[in-house]
C-alpha cells in the first residue's frame, strides 16, 4: 500500500498505477513526457531516433513510446530518462 494525497485514504498501488495509465492514454501527458524526455537527452522527435533507442512500435503514438521505454531492459539515455520522469511524476 502507498499513501497518496487523498486525505487520509490509503489506496492500493494498483489504483495509483491505473490512474497513471489513464493519464497516459489521454495522450496529452504522454506527448509531454515524450517531448521532455527527448529534449532532456538532446534528441529530436524523429522516427529514426526513436527506433534507434527504443523500437519501431514505439513510433506509433506517444503512449506506445512511454510503454516501450518503461518496459525496456535497454540501458540507454532515453529509456533511463523516461523512467526517471515517470518515477518523479507517479512514483512508478
PDB file of N, CA and C in Angstrom:
ATOM      1  N   UNK A   1       0.834  -1.182   0.000  1.00  0.00           N
ATOM      2  CA  UNK A   1       0.000   0.000   0.000  1.00  0.00           C
ATOM      3  C   UNK A   1       0.876   1.241   0.000  1.00  0.00           C
ATOM      4  N   UNK A   2       0.411   2.246  -0.706  1.00  0.00           N
ATOM      5  CA  UNK A   2       1.107   3.521  -0.707  1.00  0.00           C
ATOM      6  C   UNK A   2       0.141   4.599  -0.263  1.00  0.00           C
ATOM      7  N   UNK A   3       0.676   5.634   0.304  1.00  0.00           N
ATOM      8  CA  UNK A   3      -0.136   6.758   0.745  1.00  0.00           C
ATOM      9  C   UNK A   3      -0.153   7.794  -0.367  1.00  0.00           C
ATOM     10  N   UNK A   4      -1.315   8.212  -0.794  1.00  0.00           N
ATOM     11  CA  UNK A   4      -1.420   9.267  -1.788  1.00  0.00           C
ATOM     12  C   UNK A   4      -2.202  10.420  -1.191  1.00  0.00           C
ATOM     13  N   UNK A   5      -2.051  11.567  -1.790  1.00  0.00           N
ATOM     14  CA  UNK A   5      -2.675  12.767  -1.255  1.00  0.00           C
ATOM     15  C   UNK A   5      -4.163  12.793  -1.589  1.00  0.00           C
ATOM     16  N   UNK A   6      -4.914  11.995  -0.879  1.00  0.00           N
ATOM     17  CA  UNK A   6      -6.380  11.951  -0.995  1.00  0.00           C
ATOM     18  C   UNK A   6      -6.954  11.942   0.416  1.00  0.00           C
ATOM     19  N   UNK A   7      -6.542  12.900   1.189  1.00  0.00           N
ATOM     20  CA  UNK A   7      -6.960  12.934   2.578  1.00  0.00           C
ATOM     21  C   UNK A   7      -6.227  11.856   3.338  1.00  0.00           C
ATOM     22  N   UNK A   8      -6.944  11.111   4.153  1.00  0.00           N
ATOM     23  CA  UNK A   8      -6.348  10.046   4.943  1.00  0.00           C
ATOM     24  C   UNK A   8      -6.538   8.676   4.289  1.00  0.00           C
ATOM     25  N   UNK A   9      -7.108   8.669   3.103  1.00  0.00           N
ATOM     26  CA  UNK A   9      -7.393   7.412   2.434  1.00  0.00           C
ATOM     27  C   UNK A   9      -6.110   6.778   1.891  1.00  0.00           C
ATOM     28  N   UNK A  10      -5.928   5.517   2.179  1.00  0.00           N
ATOM     29  CA  UNK A  10      -4.811   4.756   1.622  1.00  0.00           C
ATOM     30  C   UNK A  10      -5.362   3.925   0.474  1.00  0.00           C
ATOM     31  N   UNK A  11      -4.688   4.012  -0.685  1.00  0.00           N
ATOM     32  CA  UNK A  11      -5.164   3.273  -1.847  1.00  0.00           C
ATOM     33  C   UNK A  11      -4.135   2.234  -2.255  1.00  0.00           C
ATOM     34  N   UNK A  12      -4.600   1.133  -2.818  1.00  0.00           N
ATOM     35  CA  UNK A  12      -3.662   0.109  -3.282  1.00  0.00           C
ATOM     36  C   UNK A  12      -2.780   0.646  -4.396  1.00  0.00           C
ATOM     37  N   UNK A  13      -1.554   0.122  -4.489  1.00  0.00           N
ATOM     38  CA  UNK A  13      -0.611   0.541  -5.524  1.00  0.00           C
ATOM     39  C   UNK A  13      -1.226   0.400  -6.915  1.00  0.00           C
ATOM     40  N   UNK A  14      -2.017  -0.634  -7.162  1.00  0.00           N
ATOM     41  CA  UNK A  14      -2.614  -0.838  -8.479  1.00  0.00           C
ATOM     42  C   UNK A  14      -3.496   0.345  -8.873  1.00  0.00           C
ATOM     43  N   UNK A  15      -4.222   0.912  -7.916  1.00  0.00           N
ATOM     44  CA  UNK A  15      -5.059   2.074  -8.204  1.00  0.00           C
ATOM     45  C   UNK A  15      -4.205   3.232  -8.674  1.00  0.00           C
ATOM     46  N   UNK A  16      -3.074   3.441  -8.028  1.00  0.00           N
ATOM     47  CA  UNK A  16      -2.147   4.502  -8.405  1.00  0.00           C
ATOM     48  C   UNK A  16      -1.626   4.264  -9.828  1.00  0.00           C
ATOM     49  N   UNK A  17      -1.293   3.047 -10.153  1.00  0.00           N
ATOM     50  CA  UNK A  17      -0.817   2.697 -11.493  1.00  0.00           C
ATOM     51  C   UNK A  17      -1.940   2.881 -12.509  1.00  0.00           C
ATOM     52  N   UNK A  18      -3.153   2.486 -12.150  1.00  0.00           N
ATOM     53  CA  UNK A  18      -4.295   2.670 -13.053  1.00  0.00           C
ATOM     54  C   UNK A  18      -4.521   4.152 -13.351  1.00  0.00           C
ATOM     55  N   UNK A  19      -4.403   5.006 -12.336  1.00  0.00           N
ATOM     56  CA  UNK A  19      -4.543   6.446 -12.539  1.00  0.00           C
ATOM     57  C   UNK A  19      -3.473   6.969 -13.492  1.00  0.00           C
ATOM     58  N   UNK A  20      -2.260   6.497 -13.322  1.00  0.00           N
ATOM     59  CA  UNK A  20      -1.166   6.908 -14.198  1.00  0.00           C
ATOM     60  C   UNK A  20      -1.447   6.468 -15.627  1.00  0.00           C
ATOM     61  N   UNK A  21      -1.929   5.234 -15.809  1.00  0.00           N
ATOM     62  CA  UNK A  21      -2.224   4.724 -17.150  1.00  0.00           C
ATOM     63  C   UNK A  21      -3.328   5.541 -17.812  1.00  0.00           C
ATOM     64  N   UNK A  22      -4.378   5.887 -17.060  1.00  0.00           N
ATOM     65  CA  UNK A  22      -5.457   6.697 -17.619  1.00  0.00           C
ATOM     66  C   UNK A  22      -4.929   8.048 -18.086  1.00  0.00           C
ATOM     67  N   UNK A  23      -4.025   8.627 -17.320  1.00  0.00           N
ATOM     68  CA  UNK A  23      -3.431   9.893 -17.715  1.00  0.00           C
ATOM     69  C   UNK A  23      -2.607   9.741 -18.986  1.00  0.00           C
ATOM     70  N   UNK A  24      -1.878   8.643 -19.082  1.00  0.00           N
ATOM     71  CA  UNK A  24      -1.061   8.415 -20.278  1.00  0.00           C
ATOM     72  C   UNK A  24      -1.911   8.221 -21.521  1.00  0.00           C
ATOM     73  N   UNK A  25      -3.029   7.518 -21.387  1.00  0.00           N
ATOM     74  CA  UNK A  25      -3.842   7.225 -22.558  1.00  0.00           C
ATOM     75  C   UNK A  25      -4.607   8.444 -23.049  1.00  0.00           C
ATOM     76  N   UNK A  26      -4.587   9.539 -22.309  1.00  0.00           N
ATOM     77  CA  UNK A  26      -5.179  10.774 -22.814  1.00  0.00           C
ATOM     78  C   UNK A  26      -4.254  11.425 -23.836  1.00  0.00           C
ATOM     79  N   UNK A  27      -3.060  10.898 -23.986  1.00  0.00           N
ATOM     80  CA  UNK A  27      -2.045  11.310 -24.950  1.00  0.00           C
ATOM     81  C   UNK A  27      -1.429  12.677 -24.668  1.00  0.00           C
ATOM     82  N   UNK A  28      -2.169  13.613 -24.115  1.00  0.00           N
ATOM     83  CA  UNK A  28      -1.595  14.934 -23.848  1.00  0.00           C
ATOM     84  C   UNK A  28      -0.401  14.817 -22.906  1.00  0.00           C
ATOM     85  N   UNK A  29      -0.569  14.098 -21.830  1.00  0.00           N
ATOM     86  CA  UNK A  29       0.519  13.915 -20.879  1.00  0.00           C
ATOM     87  C   UNK A  29       1.609  13.052 -21.501  1.00  0.00           C
ATOM     88  N   UNK A  30       1.218  12.028 -22.238  1.00  0.00           N
ATOM     89  CA  UNK A  30       2.202  11.164 -22.894  1.00  0.00           C
ATOM     90  C   UNK A  30       3.032  11.962 -23.892  1.00  0.00           C
ATOM     91  N   UNK A  31       2.398  12.831 -24.645  1.00  0.00           N
ATOM     92  CA  UNK A  31       3.128  13.664 -25.603  1.00  0.00           C
ATOM     93  C   UNK A  31       4.098  14.588 -24.888  1.00  0.00           C
ATOM     94  N   UNK A  32       3.693  15.120 -23.748  1.00  0.00           N
ATOM     95  CA  UNK A  32       4.569  15.990 -22.972  1.00  0.00           C
ATOM     96  C   UNK A  32       5.771  15.211 -22.433  1.00  0.00           C
ATOM     97  N   UNK A  33       5.532  14.009 -21.921  1.00  0.00           N
ATOM     98  CA  UNK A  33       6.623  13.173 -21.408  1.00  0.00           C
ATOM     99  C   UNK A  33       7.576  12.789 -22.530  1.00  0.00           C
ATOM    100  N   UNK A  34       7.026  12.436 -23.690  1.00  0.00           N
ATOM    101  CA  UNK A  34       7.878  12.086 -24.832  1.00  0.00           C
ATOM    102  C   UNK A  34       8.750  13.274 -25.234  1.00  0.00           C
ATOM    103  N   UNK A  35       8.140  14.448 -25.383  1.00  0.00           N
ATOM    104  CA  UNK A  35       8.887  15.640 -25.790  1.00  0.00           C
ATOM    105  C   UNK A  35       9.947  16.012 -24.760  1.00  0.00           C
ATOM    106  N   UNK A  36       9.589  15.946 -23.489  1.00  0.00           N
ATOM    107  CA  UNK A  36      10.525  16.301 -22.421  1.00  0.00           C
ATOM    108  C   UNK A  36      11.692  15.333 -22.362  1.00  0.00           C
ATOM    109  N   UNK A  37      11.404  14.045 -22.446  1.00  0.00           N
ATOM    110  CA  UNK A  37      12.483  13.058 -22.367  1.00  0.00           C
ATOM    111  C   UNK A  37      13.438  13.185 -23.546  1.00  0.00           C
ATOM    112  N   UNK A  38      12.910  13.374 -24.746  1.00  0.00           N
ATOM    113  CA  UNK A  38      13.770  13.554 -25.913  1.00  0.00           C
ATOM    114  C   UNK A  38      14.608  14.827 -25.780  1.00  0.00           C
ATOM    115  N   UNK A  39      13.973  15.905 -25.370  1.00  0.00           N
ATOM    116  CA  UNK A  39      14.685  17.180 -25.197  1.00  0.00           C
ATOM    117  C   UNK A  39      15.778  17.071 -24.145  1.00  0.00           C
ATOM    118  N   UNK A  40      15.459  16.447 -23.010  1.00  0.00           N
ATOM    119  CA  UNK A  40      16.447  16.288 -21.938  1.00  0.00           C
ATOM    120  C   UNK A  40      17.652  15.467 -22.379  1.00  0.00           C
ATOM    121  N   UNK A  41      17.438  14.602 -23.361  1.00  0.00           N
ATOM    122  CA  UNK A  41      18.526  13.767 -23.894  1.00  0.00           C
ATOM    123  C   UNK A  41      19.214  14.419 -25.090  1.00  0.00           C
ATOM    124  N   UNK A  42      18.728  15.581 -25.502  1.00  0.00           N
ATOM    125  CA  UNK A  42      19.298  16.251 -26.661  1.00  0.00           C
ATOM    126  C   UNK A  42      18.967  15.556 -27.968  1.00  0.00           C
ATOM    127  N   UNK A  43      17.795  14.903 -28.010  1.00  0.00           N
ATOM    128  CA  UNK A  43      17.381  14.145 -29.190  1.00  0.00           C
ATOM    129  C   UNK A  43      16.183  14.812 -29.852  1.00  0.00           C
ATOM    130  N   UNK A  44      16.064  14.608 -31.154  1.00  0.00           N
ATOM    131  CA  UNK A  44      14.946  15.132 -31.932  1.00  0.00           C
ATOM    132  C   UNK A  44      13.762  14.168 -31.885  1.00  0.00           C
ATOM    133  N   UNK A  45      12.567  14.718 -32.050  1.00  0.00           N
ATOM    134  CA  UNK A  45      11.366  13.896 -32.195  1.00  0.00           C
ATOM    135  C   UNK A  45      11.354  13.408 -33.638  1.00  0.00           C
ATOM    136  N   UNK A  46      11.953  12.258 -33.853  1.00  0.00           N
ATOM    137  CA  UNK A  46      12.158  11.714 -35.188  1.00  0.00           C
ATOM    138  C   UNK A  46      12.060  10.196 -35.105  1.00  0.00           C
ATOM    139  N   UNK A  47      11.366   9.586 -36.057  1.00  0.00           N
ATOM    140  CA  UNK A  47      11.179   8.130 -36.030  1.00  0.00           C
ATOM    141  C   UNK A  47      12.502   7.370 -36.002  1.00  0.00           C
ATOM    142  N   UNK A  48      13.494   7.829 -36.760  1.00  0.00           N
ATOM    143  CA  UNK A  48      14.782   7.131 -36.800  1.00  0.00           C
ATOM    144  C   UNK A  48      15.447   7.154 -35.423  1.00  0.00           C
ATOM    145  N   UNK A  49      15.379   8.287 -34.757  1.00  0.00           N
ATOM    146  CA  UNK A  49      15.953   8.406 -33.408  1.00  0.00           C
ATOM    147  C   UNK A  49      15.222   7.474 -32.450  1.00  0.00           C
ATOM    148  N   UNK A  50      13.902   7.504 -32.485  1.00  0.00           N
ATOM    149  CA  UNK A  50      13.105   6.676 -31.570  1.00  0.00           C
ATOM    150  C   UNK A  50      13.348   5.187 -31.831  1.00  0.00           C
ATOM    151  N   UNK A  51      13.412   4.796 -33.090  1.00  0.00           N
ATOM    152  CA  UNK A  51      13.684   3.394 -33.415  1.00  0.00           C
ATOM    153  C   UNK A  51      15.065   2.987 -32.914  1.00  0.00           C
ATOM    154  N   UNK A  52      16.037   3.875 -33.039  1.00  0.00           N
ATOM    155  CA  UNK A  52      17.401   3.587 -32.590  1.00  0.00           C
ATOM    156  C   UNK A  52      17.454   3.308 -31.091  1.00  0.00           C
ATOM    157  N   UNK A  53      16.732   4.089 -30.306  1.00  0.00           N
ATOM    158  CA  UNK A  53      16.782   3.940 -28.856  1.00  0.00           C
ATOM    159  C   UNK A  53      15.726   2.982 -28.302  1.00  0.00           C
ATOM    160  N   UNK A  54      14.600   2.837 -28.997  1.00  0.00           N
ATOM    161  CA  UNK A  54      13.513   2.006 -28.471  1.00  0.00           C
ATOM    162  C   UNK A  54      13.133   0.901 -29.454  1.00  0.00           C
ATOM    163  N   UNK A  55      12.162   1.181 -30.314  1.00  0.00           N
ATOM    164  CA  UNK A  55      11.694   0.187 -31.278  1.00  0.00           C
ATOM    165  C   UNK A  55      10.833   0.886 -32.320  1.00  0.00           C
ATOM    166  N   UNK A  56      10.554   0.185 -33.396  1.00  0.00           N
ATOM    167  CA  UNK A  56       9.674   0.742 -34.423  1.00  0.00           C
ATOM    168  C   UNK A  56       8.267   0.946 -33.860  1.00  0.00           C
ATOM    169  N   UNK A  57       7.816   0.004 -33.056  1.00  0.00           N
ATOM    170  CA  UNK A  57       6.466   0.091 -32.487  1.00  0.00           C
ATOM    171  C   UNK A  57       6.291   1.349 -31.626  1.00  0.00           C
ATOM    172  N   UNK A  58       7.354   1.802 -31.011  1.00  0.00           N
ATOM    173  CA  UNK A  58       7.269   2.986 -30.140  1.00  0.00           C
ATOM    174  C   UNK A  58       7.025   4.271 -30.920  1.00  0.00           C
ATOM    175  N   UNK A  59       7.071   4.208 -32.254  1.00  0.00           N
ATOM    176  CA  UNK A  59       6.767   5.391 -33.068  1.00  0.00           C
ATOM    177  C   UNK A  59       5.272   5.509 -33.361  1.00  0.00           C
ATOM    178  N   UNK A  60       4.471   4.517 -32.978  1.00  0.00           N
ATOM    179  CA  UNK A  60       3.034   4.504 -33.280  1.00  0.00           C
ATOM    180  C   UNK A  60       2.270   5.637 -32.590  1.00  0.00           C
ATOM    181  N   UNK A  61       2.624   5.930 -31.345  1.00  0.00           N
ATOM    182  CA  UNK A  61       1.956   7.000 -30.592  1.00  0.00           C
ATOM    183  C   UNK A  61       2.814   7.356 -29.388  1.00  0.00           C
ATOM    184  N   UNK A  62       2.489   8.473 -28.775  1.00  0.00           N
ATOM    185  CA  UNK A  62       3.214   8.891 -27.572  1.00  0.00           C
ATOM    186  C   UNK A  62       3.020   7.876 -26.447  1.00  0.00           C
ATOM    187  N   UNK A  63       1.832   7.331 -26.344  1.00  0.00           N
ATOM    188  CA  UNK A  63       1.564   6.342 -25.291  1.00  0.00           C
ATOM    189  C   UNK A  63       2.400   5.084 -25.493  1.00  0.00           C
ATOM    190  N   UNK A  64       2.532   4.629 -26.741  1.00  0.00           N
ATOM    191  CA  UNK A  64       3.358   3.449 -27.017  1.00  0.00           C
ATOM    192  C   UNK A  64       4.832   3.745 -26.775  1.00  0.00           C
ATOM    193  N   UNK A  65       5.249   4.962 -27.059  1.00  0.00           N
ATOM    194  CA  UNK A  65       6.610   5.387 -26.764  1.00  0.00           C
ATOM    195  C   UNK A  65       6.908   5.207 -25.273  1.00  0.00           C
ATOM    196  N   UNK A  66       5.982   5.694 -24.430  1.00  0.00           N
ATOM    197  CA  UNK A  66       6.141   5.586 -22.977  1.00  0.00           C
ATOM    198  C   UNK A  66       6.146   4.116 -22.548  1.00  0.00           C
ATOM    199  N   UNK A  67       5.205   3.350 -23.066  1.00  0.00           N
ATOM    200  CA  UNK A  67       5.105   1.936 -22.686  1.00  0.00           C
ATOM    201  C   UNK A  67       6.359   1.158 -23.076  1.00  0.00           C
ATOM    202  N   UNK A  68       6.858   1.399 -24.283  1.00  0.00           N
ATOM    203  CA  UNK A  68       8.067   0.709 -24.745  1.00  0.00           C
ATOM    204  C   UNK A  68       9.286   1.113 -23.917  1.00  0.00           C
ATOM    205  N   UNK A  69       9.404   2.391 -23.613  1.00  0.00           N
ATOM    206  CA  UNK A  69      10.551   2.854 -22.820  1.00  0.00           C
ATOM    207  C   UNK A  69      10.489   2.300 -21.399  1.00  0.00           C
ATOM    208  N   UNK A  70       9.301   2.333 -20.809  1.00  0.00           N
ATOM    209  CA  UNK A  70       9.141   1.872 -19.429  1.00  0.00           C
ATOM    210  C   UNK A  70       9.415   0.371 -19.296  1.00  0.00           C
ATOM    211  N   UNK A  71       8.999  -0.391 -20.287  1.00  0.00           N
ATOM    212  CA  UNK A  71       9.155  -1.843 -20.201  1.00  0.00           C
ATOM    213  C   UNK A  71      10.497  -2.339 -20.752  1.00  0.00           C
ATOM    214  N   UNK A  72      11.277  -1.432 -21.298  1.00  0.00           N
ATOM    215  CA  UNK A  72      12.543  -1.815 -21.915  1.00  0.00           C
ATOM    216  C   UNK A  72      13.602  -2.203 -20.887  1.00  0.00           C
ATOM    217  N   UNK A  73      14.392  -3.204 -21.249  1.00  0.00           N
ATOM    218  CA  UNK A  73      15.557  -3.583 -20.441  1.00  0.00           C
ATOM    219  C   UNK A  73      16.817  -2.877 -20.919  1.00  0.00           C
ATOM    220  N   UNK A  74      16.699  -2.124 -22.001  1.00  0.00           N
ATOM    221  CA  UNK A  74      17.859  -1.406 -22.548  1.00  0.00           C
ATOM    222  C   UNK A  74      18.335  -0.354 -21.545  1.00  0.00           C
ATOM    223  N   UNK A  75      19.626  -0.226 -21.449  1.00  0.00           N
ATOM    224  CA  UNK A  75      20.213   0.787 -20.562  1.00  0.00           C
ATOM    225  C   UNK A  75      20.799   1.887 -21.446  1.00  0.00           C
ATOM    226  N   UNK A  76      19.904   2.802 -21.867  1.00  0.00           N
ATOM    227  CA  UNK A  76      20.369   3.931 -22.667  1.00  0.00           C
ATOM    228  C   UNK A  76      19.759   5.220 -22.127  1.00  0.00           C
ATOM    229  N   UNK A  77      20.262   6.337 -22.608  1.00  0.00           N
ATOM    230  CA  UNK A  77      19.860   7.608 -22.020  1.00  0.00           C
ATOM    231  C   UNK A  77      18.366   7.897 -22.173  1.00  0.00           C
ATOM    232  N   UNK A  78      17.753   7.454 -23.252  1.00  0.00           N
ATOM    233  CA  UNK A  78      16.337   7.741 -23.450  1.00  0.00           C
ATOM    234  C   UNK A  78      15.449   6.897 -22.542  1.00  0.00           C
ATOM    235  N   UNK A  79      15.676   5.604 -22.484  1.00  0.00           N
ATOM    236  CA  UNK A  79      14.856   4.770 -21.597  1.00  0.00           C
ATOM    237  C   UNK A  79      15.047   5.185 -20.145  1.00  0.00           C
ATOM    238  N   UNK A  80      16.273   5.493 -19.773  1.00  0.00           N
ATOM    239  CA  UNK A  80      16.536   5.922 -18.396  1.00  0.00           C
ATOM    240  C   UNK A  80      15.841   7.246 -18.080  1.00  0.00           C
ATOM    241  N   UNK A  81      15.816   8.162 -19.044  1.00  0.00           N
ATOM    242  CA  UNK A  81      15.161   9.455 -18.827  1.00  0.00           C
ATOM    243  C   UNK A  81      13.653   9.295 -18.686  1.00  0.00           C
ATOM    244  N   UNK A  82      13.044   8.476 -19.522  1.00  0.00           N
ATOM    245  CA  UNK A  82      11.596   8.238 -19.418  1.00  0.00           C
ATOM    246  C   UNK A  82      11.264   7.636 -18.054  1.00  0.00           C
ATOM    247  N   UNK A  83      12.026   6.652 -17.637  1.00  0.00           N
ATOM    248  CA  UNK A  83      11.783   6.021 -16.332  1.00  0.00           C
ATOM    249  C   UNK A  83      11.971   7.016 -15.193  1.00  0.00           C
ATOM    250  N   UNK A  84      12.936   7.902 -15.322  1.00  0.00           N
ATOM    251  CA  UNK A  84      13.168   8.929 -14.296  1.00  0.00           C
ATOM    252  C   UNK A  84      11.973   9.879 -14.212  1.00  0.00           C
ATOM    253  N   UNK A  85      11.458  10.289 -15.362  1.00  0.00           N
ATOM    254  CA  UNK A  85      10.304  11.198 -15.390  1.00  0.00           C
ATOM    255  C   UNK A  85       9.076  10.517 -14.787  1.00  0.00           C
ATOM    256  N   UNK A  86       8.829   9.262 -15.159  1.00  0.00           N
ATOM    257  CA  UNK A  86       7.673   8.540 -14.616  1.00  0.00           C
ATOM    258  C   UNK A  86       7.784   8.342 -13.111  1.00  0.00           C
ATOM    259  N   UNK A  87       8.989   8.043 -12.651  1.00  0.00           N
ATOM    260  CA  UNK A  87       9.186   7.859 -11.211  1.00  0.00           C
ATOM    261  C   UNK A  87       8.926   9.168 -10.468  1.00  0.00           C
ATOM    262  N   UNK A  88       9.423  10.256 -11.011  1.00  0.00           N
ATOM    263  CA  UNK A  88       9.215  11.568 -10.370  1.00  0.00           C
ATOM    264  C   UNK A  88       7.739  11.967 -10.392  1.00  0.00           C
ATOM    265  N   UNK A  89       7.068  11.696 -11.509  1.00  0.00           N
ATOM    266  CA  UNK A  89       5.680  12.119 -11.667  1.00  0.00           C
ATOM    267  C   UNK A  89       4.695  11.237 -10.890  1.00  0.00           C
ATOM    268  N   UNK A  90       4.891   9.923 -10.955  1.00  0.00           N
ATOM    269  CA  UNK A  90       3.921   8.995 -10.356  1.00  0.00           C
ATOM    270  C   UNK A  90       4.511   7.976  -9.391  1.00  0.00           C
ATOM    271  N   UNK A  91       5.810   7.988  -9.222  1.00  0.00           N
ATOM    272  CA  UNK A  91       6.424   7.034  -8.312  1.00  0.00           C
ATOM    273  C   UNK A  91       6.483   5.623  -8.860  1.00  0.00           C
ATOM    274  N   UNK A  92       6.409   5.472 -10.187  1.00  0.00           N
ATOM    275  CA  UNK A  92       6.455   4.130 -10.782  1.00  0.00           C
ATOM    276  C   UNK A  92       7.703   3.944 -11.613  1.00  0.00           C
TER     277      UNK A  92
END
